mmCIF file of N, CA and C in Angstrom:
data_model
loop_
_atom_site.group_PDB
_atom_site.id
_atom_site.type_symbol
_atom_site.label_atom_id
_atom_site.label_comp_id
_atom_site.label_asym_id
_atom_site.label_seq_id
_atom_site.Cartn_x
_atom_site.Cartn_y
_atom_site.Cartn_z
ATOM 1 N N UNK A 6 3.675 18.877 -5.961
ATOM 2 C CA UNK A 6 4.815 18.065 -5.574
ATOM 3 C C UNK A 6 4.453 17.256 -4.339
ATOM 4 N N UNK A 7 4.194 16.029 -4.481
ATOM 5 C CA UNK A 7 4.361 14.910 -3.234
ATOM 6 C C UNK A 7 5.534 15.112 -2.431
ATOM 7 N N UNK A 8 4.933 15.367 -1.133
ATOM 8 C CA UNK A 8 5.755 15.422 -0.006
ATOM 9 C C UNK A 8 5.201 14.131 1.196
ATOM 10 N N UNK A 9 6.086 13.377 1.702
ATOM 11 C CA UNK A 9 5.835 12.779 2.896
ATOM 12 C C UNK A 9 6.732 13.076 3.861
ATOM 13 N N UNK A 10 6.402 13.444 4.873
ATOM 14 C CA UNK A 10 7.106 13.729 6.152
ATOM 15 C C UNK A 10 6.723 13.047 7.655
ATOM 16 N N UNK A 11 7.751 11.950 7.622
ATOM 17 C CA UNK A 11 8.395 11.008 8.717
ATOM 18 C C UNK A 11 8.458 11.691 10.144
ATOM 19 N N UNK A 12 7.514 11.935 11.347
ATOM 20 C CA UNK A 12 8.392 12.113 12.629
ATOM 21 C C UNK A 12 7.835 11.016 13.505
ATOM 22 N N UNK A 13 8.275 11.738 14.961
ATOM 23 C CA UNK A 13 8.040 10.740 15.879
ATOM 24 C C UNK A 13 9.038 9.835 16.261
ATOM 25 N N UNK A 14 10.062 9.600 15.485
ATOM 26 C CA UNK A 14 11.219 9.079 16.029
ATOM 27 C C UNK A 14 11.975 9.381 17.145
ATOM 28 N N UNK A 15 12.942 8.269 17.687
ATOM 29 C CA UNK A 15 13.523 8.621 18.659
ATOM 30 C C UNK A 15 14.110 7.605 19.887
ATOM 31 N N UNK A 16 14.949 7.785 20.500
ATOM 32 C CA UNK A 16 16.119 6.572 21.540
ATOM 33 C C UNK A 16 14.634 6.167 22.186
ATOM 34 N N UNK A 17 13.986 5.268 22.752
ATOM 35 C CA UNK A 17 13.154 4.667 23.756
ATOM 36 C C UNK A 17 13.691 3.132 24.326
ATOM 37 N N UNK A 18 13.798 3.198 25.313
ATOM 38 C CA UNK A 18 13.956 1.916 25.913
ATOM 39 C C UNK A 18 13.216 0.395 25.526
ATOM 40 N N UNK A 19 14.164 -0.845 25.510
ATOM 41 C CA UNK A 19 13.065 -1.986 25.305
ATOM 42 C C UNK A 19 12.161 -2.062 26.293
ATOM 43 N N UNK A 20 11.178 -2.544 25.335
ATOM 44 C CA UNK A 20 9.539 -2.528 26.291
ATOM 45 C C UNK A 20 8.779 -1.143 25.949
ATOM 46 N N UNK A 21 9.499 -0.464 25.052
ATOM 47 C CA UNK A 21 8.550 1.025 25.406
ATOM 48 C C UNK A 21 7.708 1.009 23.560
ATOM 49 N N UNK A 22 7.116 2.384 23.984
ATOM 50 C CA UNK A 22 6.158 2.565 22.339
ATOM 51 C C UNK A 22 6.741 3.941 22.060
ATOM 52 N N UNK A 23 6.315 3.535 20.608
ATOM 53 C CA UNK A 23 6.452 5.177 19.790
ATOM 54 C C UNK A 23 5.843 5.305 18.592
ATOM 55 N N UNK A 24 5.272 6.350 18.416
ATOM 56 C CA UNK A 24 4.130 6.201 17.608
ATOM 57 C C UNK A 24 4.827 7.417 16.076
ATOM 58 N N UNK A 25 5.028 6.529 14.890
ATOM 59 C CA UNK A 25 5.435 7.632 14.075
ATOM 60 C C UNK A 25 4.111 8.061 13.252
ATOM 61 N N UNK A 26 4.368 8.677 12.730
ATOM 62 C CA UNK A 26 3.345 9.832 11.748
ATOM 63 C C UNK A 26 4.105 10.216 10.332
ATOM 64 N N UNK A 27 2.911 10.291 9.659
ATOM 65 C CA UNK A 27 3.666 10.373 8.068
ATOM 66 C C UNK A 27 2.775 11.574 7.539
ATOM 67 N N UNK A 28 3.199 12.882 7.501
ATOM 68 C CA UNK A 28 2.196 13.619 7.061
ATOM 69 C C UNK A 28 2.643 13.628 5.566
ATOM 70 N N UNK A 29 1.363 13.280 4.744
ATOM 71 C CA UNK A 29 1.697 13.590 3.066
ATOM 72 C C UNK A 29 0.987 14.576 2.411
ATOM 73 N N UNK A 30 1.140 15.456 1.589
ATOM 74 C CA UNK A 30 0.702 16.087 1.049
ATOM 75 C C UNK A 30 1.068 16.387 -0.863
ATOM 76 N N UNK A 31 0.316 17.553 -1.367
ATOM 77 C CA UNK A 31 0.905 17.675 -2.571
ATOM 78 C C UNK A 31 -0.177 17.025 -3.751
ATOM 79 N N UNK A 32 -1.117 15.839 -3.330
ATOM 80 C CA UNK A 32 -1.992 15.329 -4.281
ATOM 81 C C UNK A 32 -2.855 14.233 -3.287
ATOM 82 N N UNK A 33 -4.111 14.631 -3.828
ATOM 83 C CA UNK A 33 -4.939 13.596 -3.370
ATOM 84 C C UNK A 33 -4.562 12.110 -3.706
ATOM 85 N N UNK A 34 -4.642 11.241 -1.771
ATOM 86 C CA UNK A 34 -4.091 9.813 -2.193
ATOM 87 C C UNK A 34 -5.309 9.038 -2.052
ATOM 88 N N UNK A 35 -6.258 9.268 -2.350
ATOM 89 C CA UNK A 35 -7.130 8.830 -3.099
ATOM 90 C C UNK A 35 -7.258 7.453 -3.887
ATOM 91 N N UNK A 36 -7.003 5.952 -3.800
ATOM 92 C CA UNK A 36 -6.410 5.469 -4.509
ATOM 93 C C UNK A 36 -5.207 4.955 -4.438
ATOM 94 N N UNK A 37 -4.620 5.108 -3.058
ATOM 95 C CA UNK A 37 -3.220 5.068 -2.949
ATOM 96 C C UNK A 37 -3.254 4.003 -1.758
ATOM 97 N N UNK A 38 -1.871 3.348 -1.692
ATOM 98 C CA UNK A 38 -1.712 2.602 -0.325
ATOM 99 C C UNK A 38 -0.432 3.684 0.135
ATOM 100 N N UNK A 39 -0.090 3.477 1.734
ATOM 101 C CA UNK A 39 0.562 4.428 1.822
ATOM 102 C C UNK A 39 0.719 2.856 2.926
ATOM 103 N N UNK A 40 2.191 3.039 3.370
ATOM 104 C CA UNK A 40 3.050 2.257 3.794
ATOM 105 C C UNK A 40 4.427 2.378 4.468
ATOM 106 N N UNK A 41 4.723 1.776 5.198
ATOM 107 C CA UNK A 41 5.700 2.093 6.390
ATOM 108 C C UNK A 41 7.199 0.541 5.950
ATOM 109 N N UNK A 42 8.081 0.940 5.828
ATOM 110 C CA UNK A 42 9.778 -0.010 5.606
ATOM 111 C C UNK A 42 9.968 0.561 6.521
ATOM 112 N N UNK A 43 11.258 -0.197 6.757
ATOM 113 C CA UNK A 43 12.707 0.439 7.613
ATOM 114 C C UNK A 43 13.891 -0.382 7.407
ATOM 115 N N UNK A 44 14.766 0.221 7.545
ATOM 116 C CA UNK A 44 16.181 -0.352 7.064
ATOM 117 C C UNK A 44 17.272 -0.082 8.627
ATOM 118 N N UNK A 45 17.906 -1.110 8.385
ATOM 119 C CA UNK A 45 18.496 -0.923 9.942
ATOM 120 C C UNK A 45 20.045 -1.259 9.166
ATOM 121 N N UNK A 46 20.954 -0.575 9.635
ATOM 122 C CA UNK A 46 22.402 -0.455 9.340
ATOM 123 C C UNK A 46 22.889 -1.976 8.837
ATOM 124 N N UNK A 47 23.559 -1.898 7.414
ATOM 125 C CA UNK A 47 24.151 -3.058 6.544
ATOM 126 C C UNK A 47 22.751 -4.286 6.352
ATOM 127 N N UNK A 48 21.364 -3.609 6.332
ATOM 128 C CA UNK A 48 20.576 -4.206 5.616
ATOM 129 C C UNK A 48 19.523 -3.862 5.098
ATOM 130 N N UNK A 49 18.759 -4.842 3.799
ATOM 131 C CA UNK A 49 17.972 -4.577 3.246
ATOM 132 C C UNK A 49 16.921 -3.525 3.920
ATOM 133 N N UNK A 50 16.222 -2.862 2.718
ATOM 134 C CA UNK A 50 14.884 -2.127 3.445
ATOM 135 C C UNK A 50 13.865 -3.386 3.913
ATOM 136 N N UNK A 51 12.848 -3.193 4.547
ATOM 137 C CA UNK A 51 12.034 -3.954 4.797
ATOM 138 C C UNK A 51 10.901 -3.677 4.996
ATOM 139 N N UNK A 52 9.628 -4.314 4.722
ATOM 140 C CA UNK A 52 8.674 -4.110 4.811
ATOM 141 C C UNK A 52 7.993 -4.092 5.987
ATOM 142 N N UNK A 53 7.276 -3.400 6.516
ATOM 143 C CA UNK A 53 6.687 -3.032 7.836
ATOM 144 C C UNK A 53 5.174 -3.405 7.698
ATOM 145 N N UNK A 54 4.513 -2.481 6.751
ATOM 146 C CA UNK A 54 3.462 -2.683 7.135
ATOM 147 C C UNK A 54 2.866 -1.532 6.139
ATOM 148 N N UNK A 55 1.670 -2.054 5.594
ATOM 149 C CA UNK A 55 0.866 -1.260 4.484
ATOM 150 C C UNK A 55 -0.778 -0.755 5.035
ATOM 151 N N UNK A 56 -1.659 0.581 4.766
ATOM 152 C CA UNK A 56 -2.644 0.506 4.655
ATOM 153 C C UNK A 56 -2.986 1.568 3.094
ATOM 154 N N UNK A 57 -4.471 0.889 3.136
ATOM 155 C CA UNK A 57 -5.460 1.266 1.763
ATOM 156 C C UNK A 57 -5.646 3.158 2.202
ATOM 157 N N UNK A 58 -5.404 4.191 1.295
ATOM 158 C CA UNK A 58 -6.093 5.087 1.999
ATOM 159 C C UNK A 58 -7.531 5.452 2.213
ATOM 160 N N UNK A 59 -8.469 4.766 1.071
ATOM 161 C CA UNK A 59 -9.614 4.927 1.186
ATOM 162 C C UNK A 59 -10.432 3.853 1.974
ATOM 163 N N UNK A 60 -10.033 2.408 1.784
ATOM 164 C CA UNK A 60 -11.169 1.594 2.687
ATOM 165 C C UNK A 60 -10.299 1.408 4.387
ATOM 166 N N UNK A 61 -9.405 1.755 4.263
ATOM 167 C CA UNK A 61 -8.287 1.222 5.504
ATOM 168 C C UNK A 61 -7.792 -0.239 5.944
ATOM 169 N N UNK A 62 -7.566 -0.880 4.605
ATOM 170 C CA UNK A 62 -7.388 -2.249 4.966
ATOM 171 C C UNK A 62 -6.121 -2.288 4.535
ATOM 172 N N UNK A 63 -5.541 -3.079 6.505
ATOM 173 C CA UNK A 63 -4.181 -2.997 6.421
ATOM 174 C C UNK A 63 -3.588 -4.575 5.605
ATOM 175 N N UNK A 64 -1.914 -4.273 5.838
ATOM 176 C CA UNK A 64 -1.239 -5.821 5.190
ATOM 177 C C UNK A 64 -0.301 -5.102 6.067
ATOM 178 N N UNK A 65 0.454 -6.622 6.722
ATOM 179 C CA UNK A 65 1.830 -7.204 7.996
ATOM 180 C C UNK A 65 2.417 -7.764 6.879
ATOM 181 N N UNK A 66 3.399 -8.008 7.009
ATOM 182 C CA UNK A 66 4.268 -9.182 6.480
ATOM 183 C C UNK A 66 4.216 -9.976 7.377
ATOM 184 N N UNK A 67 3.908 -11.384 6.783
ATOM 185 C CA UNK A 67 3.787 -12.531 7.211
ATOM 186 C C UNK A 67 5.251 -13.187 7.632
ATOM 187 N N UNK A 68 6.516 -12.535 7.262
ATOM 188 C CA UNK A 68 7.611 -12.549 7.935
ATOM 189 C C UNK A 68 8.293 -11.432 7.958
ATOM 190 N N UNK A 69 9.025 -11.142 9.037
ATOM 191 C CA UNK A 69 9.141 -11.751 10.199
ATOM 192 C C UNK A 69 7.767 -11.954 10.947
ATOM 193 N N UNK A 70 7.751 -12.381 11.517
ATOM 194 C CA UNK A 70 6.602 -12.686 12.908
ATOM 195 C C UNK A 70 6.713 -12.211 13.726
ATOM 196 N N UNK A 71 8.261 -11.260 14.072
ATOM 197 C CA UNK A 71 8.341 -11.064 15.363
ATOM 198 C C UNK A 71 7.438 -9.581 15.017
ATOM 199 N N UNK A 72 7.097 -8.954 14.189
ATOM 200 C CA UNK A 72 6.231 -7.572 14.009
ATOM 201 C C UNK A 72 5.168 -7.952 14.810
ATOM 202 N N UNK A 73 4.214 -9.579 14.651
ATOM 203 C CA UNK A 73 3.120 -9.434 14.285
ATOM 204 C C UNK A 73 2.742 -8.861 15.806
ATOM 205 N N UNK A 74 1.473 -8.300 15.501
ATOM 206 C CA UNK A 74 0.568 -7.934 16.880
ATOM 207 C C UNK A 74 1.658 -6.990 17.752
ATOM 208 N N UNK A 75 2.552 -6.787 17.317
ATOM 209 C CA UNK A 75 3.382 -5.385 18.221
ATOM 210 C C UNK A 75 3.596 -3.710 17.295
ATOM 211 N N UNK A 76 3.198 -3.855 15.938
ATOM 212 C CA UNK A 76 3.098 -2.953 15.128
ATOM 213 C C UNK A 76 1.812 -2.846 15.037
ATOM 214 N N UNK A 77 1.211 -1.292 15.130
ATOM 215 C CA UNK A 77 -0.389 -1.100 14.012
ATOM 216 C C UNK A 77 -0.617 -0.057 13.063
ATOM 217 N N UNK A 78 -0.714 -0.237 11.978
ATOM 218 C CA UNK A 78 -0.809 0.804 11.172
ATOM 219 C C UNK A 78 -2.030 1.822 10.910
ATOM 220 N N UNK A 79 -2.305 2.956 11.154
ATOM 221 C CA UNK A 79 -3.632 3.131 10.980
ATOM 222 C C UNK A 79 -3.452 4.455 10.056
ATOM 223 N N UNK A 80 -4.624 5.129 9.464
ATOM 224 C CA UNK A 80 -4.675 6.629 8.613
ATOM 225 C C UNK A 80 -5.617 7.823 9.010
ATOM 226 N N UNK A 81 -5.608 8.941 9.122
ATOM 227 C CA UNK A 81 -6.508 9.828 9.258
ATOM 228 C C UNK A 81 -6.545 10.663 7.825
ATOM 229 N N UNK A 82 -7.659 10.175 7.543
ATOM 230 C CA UNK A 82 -7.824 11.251 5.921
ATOM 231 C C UNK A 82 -7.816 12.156 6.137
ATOM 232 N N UNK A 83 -8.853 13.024 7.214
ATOM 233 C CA UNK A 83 -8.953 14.767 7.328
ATOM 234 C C UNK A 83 -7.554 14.827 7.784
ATOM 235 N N UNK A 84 -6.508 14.887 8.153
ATOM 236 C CA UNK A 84 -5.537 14.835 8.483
ATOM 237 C C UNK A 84 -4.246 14.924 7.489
ATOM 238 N N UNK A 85 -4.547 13.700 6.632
ATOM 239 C CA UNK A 85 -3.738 13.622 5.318
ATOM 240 C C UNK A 85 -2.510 12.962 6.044
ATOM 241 N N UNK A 86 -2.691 12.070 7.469
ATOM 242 C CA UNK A 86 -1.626 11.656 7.916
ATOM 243 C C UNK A 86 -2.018 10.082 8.452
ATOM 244 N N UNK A 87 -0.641 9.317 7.980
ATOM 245 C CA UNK A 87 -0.467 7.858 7.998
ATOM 246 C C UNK A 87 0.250 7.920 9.840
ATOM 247 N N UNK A 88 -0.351 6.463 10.440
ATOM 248 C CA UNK A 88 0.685 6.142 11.507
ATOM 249 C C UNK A 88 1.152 4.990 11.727
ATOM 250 N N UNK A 89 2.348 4.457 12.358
ATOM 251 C CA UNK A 89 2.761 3.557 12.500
ATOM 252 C C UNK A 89 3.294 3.740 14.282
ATOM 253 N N UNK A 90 2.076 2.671 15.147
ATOM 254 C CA UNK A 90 2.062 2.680 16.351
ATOM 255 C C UNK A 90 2.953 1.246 16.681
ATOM 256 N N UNK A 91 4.079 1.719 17.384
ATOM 257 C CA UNK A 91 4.976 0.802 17.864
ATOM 258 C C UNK A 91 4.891 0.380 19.216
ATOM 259 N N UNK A 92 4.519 -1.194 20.015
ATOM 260 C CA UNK A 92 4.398 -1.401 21.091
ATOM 261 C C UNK A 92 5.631 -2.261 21.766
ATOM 262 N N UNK A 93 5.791 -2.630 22.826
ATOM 263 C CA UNK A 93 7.014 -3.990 22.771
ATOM 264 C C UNK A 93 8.065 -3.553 22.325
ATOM 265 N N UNK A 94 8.788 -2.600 21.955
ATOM 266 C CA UNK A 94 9.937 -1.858 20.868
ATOM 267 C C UNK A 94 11.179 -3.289 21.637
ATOM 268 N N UNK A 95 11.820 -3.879 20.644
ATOM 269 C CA UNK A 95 13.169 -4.441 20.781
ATOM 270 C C UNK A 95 14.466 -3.681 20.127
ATOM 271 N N UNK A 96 15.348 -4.346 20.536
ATOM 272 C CA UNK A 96 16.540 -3.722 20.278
ATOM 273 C C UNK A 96 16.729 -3.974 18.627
ATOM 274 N N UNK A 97 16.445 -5.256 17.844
ATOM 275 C CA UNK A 97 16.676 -4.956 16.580
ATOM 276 C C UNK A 97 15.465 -4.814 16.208
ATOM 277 N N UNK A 98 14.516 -3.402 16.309
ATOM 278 C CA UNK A 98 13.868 -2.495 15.871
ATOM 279 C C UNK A 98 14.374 -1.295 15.707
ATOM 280 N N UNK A 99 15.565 -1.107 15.962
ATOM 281 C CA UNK A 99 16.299 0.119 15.631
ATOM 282 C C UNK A 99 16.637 0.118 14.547
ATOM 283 N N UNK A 100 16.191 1.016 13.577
ATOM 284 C CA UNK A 100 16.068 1.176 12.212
ATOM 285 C C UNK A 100 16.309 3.146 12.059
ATOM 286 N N UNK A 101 15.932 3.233 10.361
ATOM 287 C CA UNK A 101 15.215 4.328 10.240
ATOM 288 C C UNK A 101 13.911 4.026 9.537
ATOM 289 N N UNK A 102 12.849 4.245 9.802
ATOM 290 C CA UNK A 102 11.497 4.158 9.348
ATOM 291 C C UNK A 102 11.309 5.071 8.393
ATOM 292 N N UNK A 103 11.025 4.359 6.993
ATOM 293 C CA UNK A 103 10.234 5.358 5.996
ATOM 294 C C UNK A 103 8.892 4.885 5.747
ATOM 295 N N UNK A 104 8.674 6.086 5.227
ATOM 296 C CA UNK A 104 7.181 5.815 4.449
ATOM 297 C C UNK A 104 6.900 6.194 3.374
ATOM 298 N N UNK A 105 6.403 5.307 2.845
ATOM 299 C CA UNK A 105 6.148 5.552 0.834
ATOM 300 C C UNK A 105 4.537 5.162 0.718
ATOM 301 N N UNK A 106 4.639 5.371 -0.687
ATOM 302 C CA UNK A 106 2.871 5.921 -1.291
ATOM 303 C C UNK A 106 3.297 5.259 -2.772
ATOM 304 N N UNK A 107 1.833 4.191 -2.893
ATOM 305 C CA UNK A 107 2.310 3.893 -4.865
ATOM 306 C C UNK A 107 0.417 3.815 -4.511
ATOM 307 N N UNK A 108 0.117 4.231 -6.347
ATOM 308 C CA UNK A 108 -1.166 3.590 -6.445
ATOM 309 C C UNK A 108 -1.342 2.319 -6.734
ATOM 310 N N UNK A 109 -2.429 2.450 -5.963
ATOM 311 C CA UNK A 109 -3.074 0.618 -6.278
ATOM 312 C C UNK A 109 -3.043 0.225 -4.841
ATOM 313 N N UNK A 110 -4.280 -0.758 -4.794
ATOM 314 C CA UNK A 110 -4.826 -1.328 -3.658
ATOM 315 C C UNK A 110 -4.097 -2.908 -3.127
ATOM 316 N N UNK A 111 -3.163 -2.859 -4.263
ATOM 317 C CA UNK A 111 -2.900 -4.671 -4.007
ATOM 318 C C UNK A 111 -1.756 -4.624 -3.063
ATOM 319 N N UNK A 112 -1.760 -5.711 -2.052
ATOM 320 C CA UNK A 112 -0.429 -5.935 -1.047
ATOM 321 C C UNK A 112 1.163 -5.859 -1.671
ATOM 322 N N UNK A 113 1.795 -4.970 -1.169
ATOM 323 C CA UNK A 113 2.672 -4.675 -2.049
ATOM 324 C C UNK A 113 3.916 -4.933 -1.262
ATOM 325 N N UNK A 114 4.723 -5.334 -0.876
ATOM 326 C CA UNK A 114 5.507 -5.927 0.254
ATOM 327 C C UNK A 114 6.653 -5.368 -0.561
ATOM 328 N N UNK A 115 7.416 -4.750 -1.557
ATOM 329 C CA UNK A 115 8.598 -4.719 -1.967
ATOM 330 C C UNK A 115 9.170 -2.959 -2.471
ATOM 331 N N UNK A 116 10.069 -2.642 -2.216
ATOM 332 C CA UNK A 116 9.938 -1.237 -1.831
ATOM 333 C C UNK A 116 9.727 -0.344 -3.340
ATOM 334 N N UNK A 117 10.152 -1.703 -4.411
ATOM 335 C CA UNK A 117 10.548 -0.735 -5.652
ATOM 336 C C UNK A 117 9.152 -0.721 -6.078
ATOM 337 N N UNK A 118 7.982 -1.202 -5.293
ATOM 338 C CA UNK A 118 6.963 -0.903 -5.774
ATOM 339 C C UNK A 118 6.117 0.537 -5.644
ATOM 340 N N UNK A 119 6.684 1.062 -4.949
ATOM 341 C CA UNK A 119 6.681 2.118 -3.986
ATOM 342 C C UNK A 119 6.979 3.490 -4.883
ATOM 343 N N UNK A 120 6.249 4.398 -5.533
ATOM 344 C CA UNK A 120 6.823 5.925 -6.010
ATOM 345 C C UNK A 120 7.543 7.207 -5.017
ATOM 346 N N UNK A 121 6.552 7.462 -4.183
ATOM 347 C CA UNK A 121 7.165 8.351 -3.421
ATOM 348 C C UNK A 121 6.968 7.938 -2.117
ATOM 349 N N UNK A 122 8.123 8.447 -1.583
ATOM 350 C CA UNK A 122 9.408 8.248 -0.438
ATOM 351 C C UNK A 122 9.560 9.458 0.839
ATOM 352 N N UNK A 123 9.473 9.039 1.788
ATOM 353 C CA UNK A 123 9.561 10.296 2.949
ATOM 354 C C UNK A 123 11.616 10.227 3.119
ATOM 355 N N UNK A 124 11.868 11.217 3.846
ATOM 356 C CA UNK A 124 13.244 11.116 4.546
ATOM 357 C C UNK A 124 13.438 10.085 5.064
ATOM 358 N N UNK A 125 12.829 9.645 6.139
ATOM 359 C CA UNK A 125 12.700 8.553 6.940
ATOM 360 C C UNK A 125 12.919 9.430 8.446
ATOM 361 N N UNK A 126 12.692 8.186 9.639
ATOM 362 C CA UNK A 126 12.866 8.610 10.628
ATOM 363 C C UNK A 126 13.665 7.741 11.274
ATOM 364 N N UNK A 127 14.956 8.265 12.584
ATOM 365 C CA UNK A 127 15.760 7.360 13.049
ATOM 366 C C UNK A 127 14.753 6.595 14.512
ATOM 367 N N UNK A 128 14.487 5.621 14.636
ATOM 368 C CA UNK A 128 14.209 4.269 15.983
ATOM 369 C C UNK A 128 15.640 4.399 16.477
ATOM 370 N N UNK A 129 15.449 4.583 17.768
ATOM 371 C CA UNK A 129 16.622 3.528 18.449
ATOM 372 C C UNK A 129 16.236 2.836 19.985
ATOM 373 N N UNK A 130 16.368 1.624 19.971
ATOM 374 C CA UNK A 130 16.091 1.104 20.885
ATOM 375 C C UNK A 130 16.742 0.424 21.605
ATOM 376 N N UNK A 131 17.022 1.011 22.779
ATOM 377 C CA UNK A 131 18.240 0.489 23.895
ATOM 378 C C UNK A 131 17.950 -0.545 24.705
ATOM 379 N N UNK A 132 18.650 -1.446 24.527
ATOM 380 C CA UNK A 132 18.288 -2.617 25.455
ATOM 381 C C UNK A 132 18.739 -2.390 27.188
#
Protein backbone atom coordinates (compact mmCIF):
# COMPACT_ATOMS: atom_id res chain seq x y z
CA UNK A 1 0.00 0.00 0.00
CA UNK A 2 1.43 3.51 -1.13
CA UNK A 3 1.73 5.77 1.59
CA UNK A 4 2.96 9.49 1.35
CA UNK A 5 3.40 11.44 4.37
CA UNK A 6 3.40 15.39 4.28
CA UNK A 7 5.27 17.24 7.38
CA UNK A 8 7.08 20.20 8.14
CA UNK A 9 4.31 22.48 8.04
CA UNK A 10 3.50 25.30 10.00
CA UNK A 11 2.52 29.45 11.01
CA UNK A 12 6.14 31.20 9.91
CA UNK A 13 6.38 34.74 9.39
CA UNK A 14 6.79 36.65 5.85
CA UNK A 15 10.35 36.48 4.85
CA UNK A 16 10.89 33.19 6.65
CA UNK A 17 11.59 29.32 5.21
CA UNK A 18 10.19 25.98 5.76
CA UNK A 19 11.24 23.07 4.48
CA UNK A 20 8.46 20.21 3.92
CA UNK A 21 9.26 16.49 3.50
CA UNK A 22 7.26 13.80 1.86
CA UNK A 23 8.15 10.47 3.20
CA UNK A 24 6.71 7.67 0.68
CA UNK A 25 6.70 4.33 1.03
CA UNK A 26 4.85 0.94 0.17
CA UNK A 27 6.55 0.40 -3.53
CA UNK A 28 9.54 1.18 -5.25
CA UNK A 29 9.26 4.77 -7.10
CA UNK A 30 11.49 3.81 -9.36
CA UNK A 31 10.11 5.37 -12.44
CA UNK A 32 8.02 7.75 -10.77
CA UNK A 33 7.87 11.64 -10.57
CA UNK A 34 6.92 12.60 -7.22
CA UNK A 35 5.60 16.20 -6.85
CA UNK A 36 4.48 18.92 -4.59
CA UNK A 37 0.47 21.18 -5.26
CA UNK A 38 -1.16 23.19 -2.79
CA UNK A 39 -4.50 24.52 -2.55
CA UNK A 40 -5.20 27.59 -0.53
CA UNK A 41 -8.92 28.19 0.76
CA UNK A 42 -11.84 28.67 -2.22
CA UNK A 43 -9.15 27.62 -4.80
CA UNK A 44 -7.98 25.42 -7.32
CA UNK A 45 -5.10 22.88 -6.40
CA UNK A 46 -2.00 24.04 -7.91
CA UNK A 47 0.97 23.03 -9.13
CA UNK A 48 4.17 23.64 -7.22
CA UNK A 49 6.69 21.86 -8.44
CA UNK A 50 7.77 18.28 -9.78
CA UNK A 51 10.99 16.03 -9.53
CA UNK A 52 12.13 12.66 -11.59
CA UNK A 53 12.89 10.04 -8.82
CA UNK A 54 15.61 8.43 -10.58
CA UNK A 55 17.61 11.14 -12.69
CA UNK A 56 16.38 14.22 -10.37
CA UNK A 57 15.26 16.49 -12.97
CA UNK A 58 13.09 19.03 -11.61
CA UNK A 59 9.85 21.09 -13.45
CA UNK A 60 8.44 24.91 -11.83
CA UNK A 61 5.53 26.05 -13.38
CA UNK A 62 6.22 28.61 -15.60
CA UNK A 63 3.18 30.39 -13.92
CA UNK A 64 2.92 31.87 -11.51
CA UNK A 65 6.41 33.44 -11.46
CA UNK A 66 6.07 34.56 -8.25
CA UNK A 67 7.37 30.62 -7.14
CA UNK A 68 10.20 31.00 -9.39
CA UNK A 69 13.71 30.86 -7.61
CA UNK A 70 11.92 30.98 -4.01
CA UNK A 71 10.77 27.21 -4.10
CA UNK A 72 13.36 24.06 -4.53
CA UNK A 73 12.44 20.76 -4.91
CA UNK A 74 14.90 18.13 -4.22
CA UNK A 75 14.78 13.87 -3.35
CA UNK A 76 16.78 11.54 -1.21
CA UNK A 77 16.40 7.93 -2.53
CA UNK A 78 18.14 6.13 0.52
CA UNK A 79 15.67 8.00 2.38
CA UNK A 80 12.57 7.32 0.23
CA UNK A 81 11.88 11.06 0.98
CA UNK A 82 10.81 14.05 -1.41
CA UNK A 83 11.41 17.91 -0.26
CA UNK A 84 9.98 21.00 -0.91
CA UNK A 85 12.39 23.90 0.45
CA UNK A 86 10.49 27.14 0.90
CA UNK A 87 12.47 30.56 0.96
CA UNK A 88 10.89 34.28 0.88
CA UNK A 89 7.46 32.58 2.32
CA UNK A 90 4.51 35.33 1.42
CA UNK A 91 1.32 35.65 2.77
CA UNK A 92 -0.57 34.07 -0.25
CA UNK A 93 1.63 31.01 0.23
CA UNK A 94 -0.57 29.92 2.84
CA UNK A 95 -1.95 26.87 1.55
CA UNK A 96 -2.05 23.17 2.46
CA UNK A 97 0.81 21.44 0.58
CA UNK A 98 0.37 17.99 -0.90
CA UNK A 99 2.35 15.64 -2.47
CA UNK A 100 1.55 13.07 -5.11
CA UNK A 101 3.45 10.32 -7.16
CA UNK A 102 2.22 9.12 -10.93
CA UNK A 103 4.53 7.11 -13.23
CA UNK A 104 6.23 8.57 -15.97
CA UNK A 105 8.96 11.02 -16.46
CA UNK A 106 7.02 13.67 -18.51
CA UNK A 107 6.20 17.31 -16.91
CA UNK A 108 3.02 16.84 -15.53
CA UNK A 109 1.58 20.16 -14.18
CA UNK A 110 -2.17 18.92 -13.56
CA UNK A 111 -3.20 17.13 -10.45
CA UNK A 112 -5.53 14.46 -12.11
CA UNK A 113 -2.43 13.29 -13.49
CA UNK A 114 -1.27 12.36 -10.29
CA UNK A 115 -2.26 8.52 -8.60
CA UNK A 116 -1.28 8.72 -5.18
CA UNK A 117 -1.86 11.52 -2.77
CA UNK A 118 -0.36 12.44 0.77
CA UNK A 119 -2.83 14.19 3.53
CA UNK A 120 -1.29 17.31 2.84
CA UNK A 121 0.30 19.77 5.09
CA UNK A 122 -1.14 23.18 6.53
CA UNK A 123 1.54 26.67 5.43
CA UNK A 124 0.55 29.61 7.12
CA UNK A 125 2.11 32.67 6.56
CA UNK A 126 1.62 35.80 8.57
CA UNK A 127 2.24 38.93 7.19
Amino acid sequence: QVQLVESGGGLVQAGGSLRLSCAASGRTFSGYTMAWFRQAPGKEREFVAAITWDSGTTYYPVYPDSLKGRFTISRDNARNTVYLQMNSLKPEDTAVYYCAARLGYQSAPLDYQYIYWGQGTQVTVSS
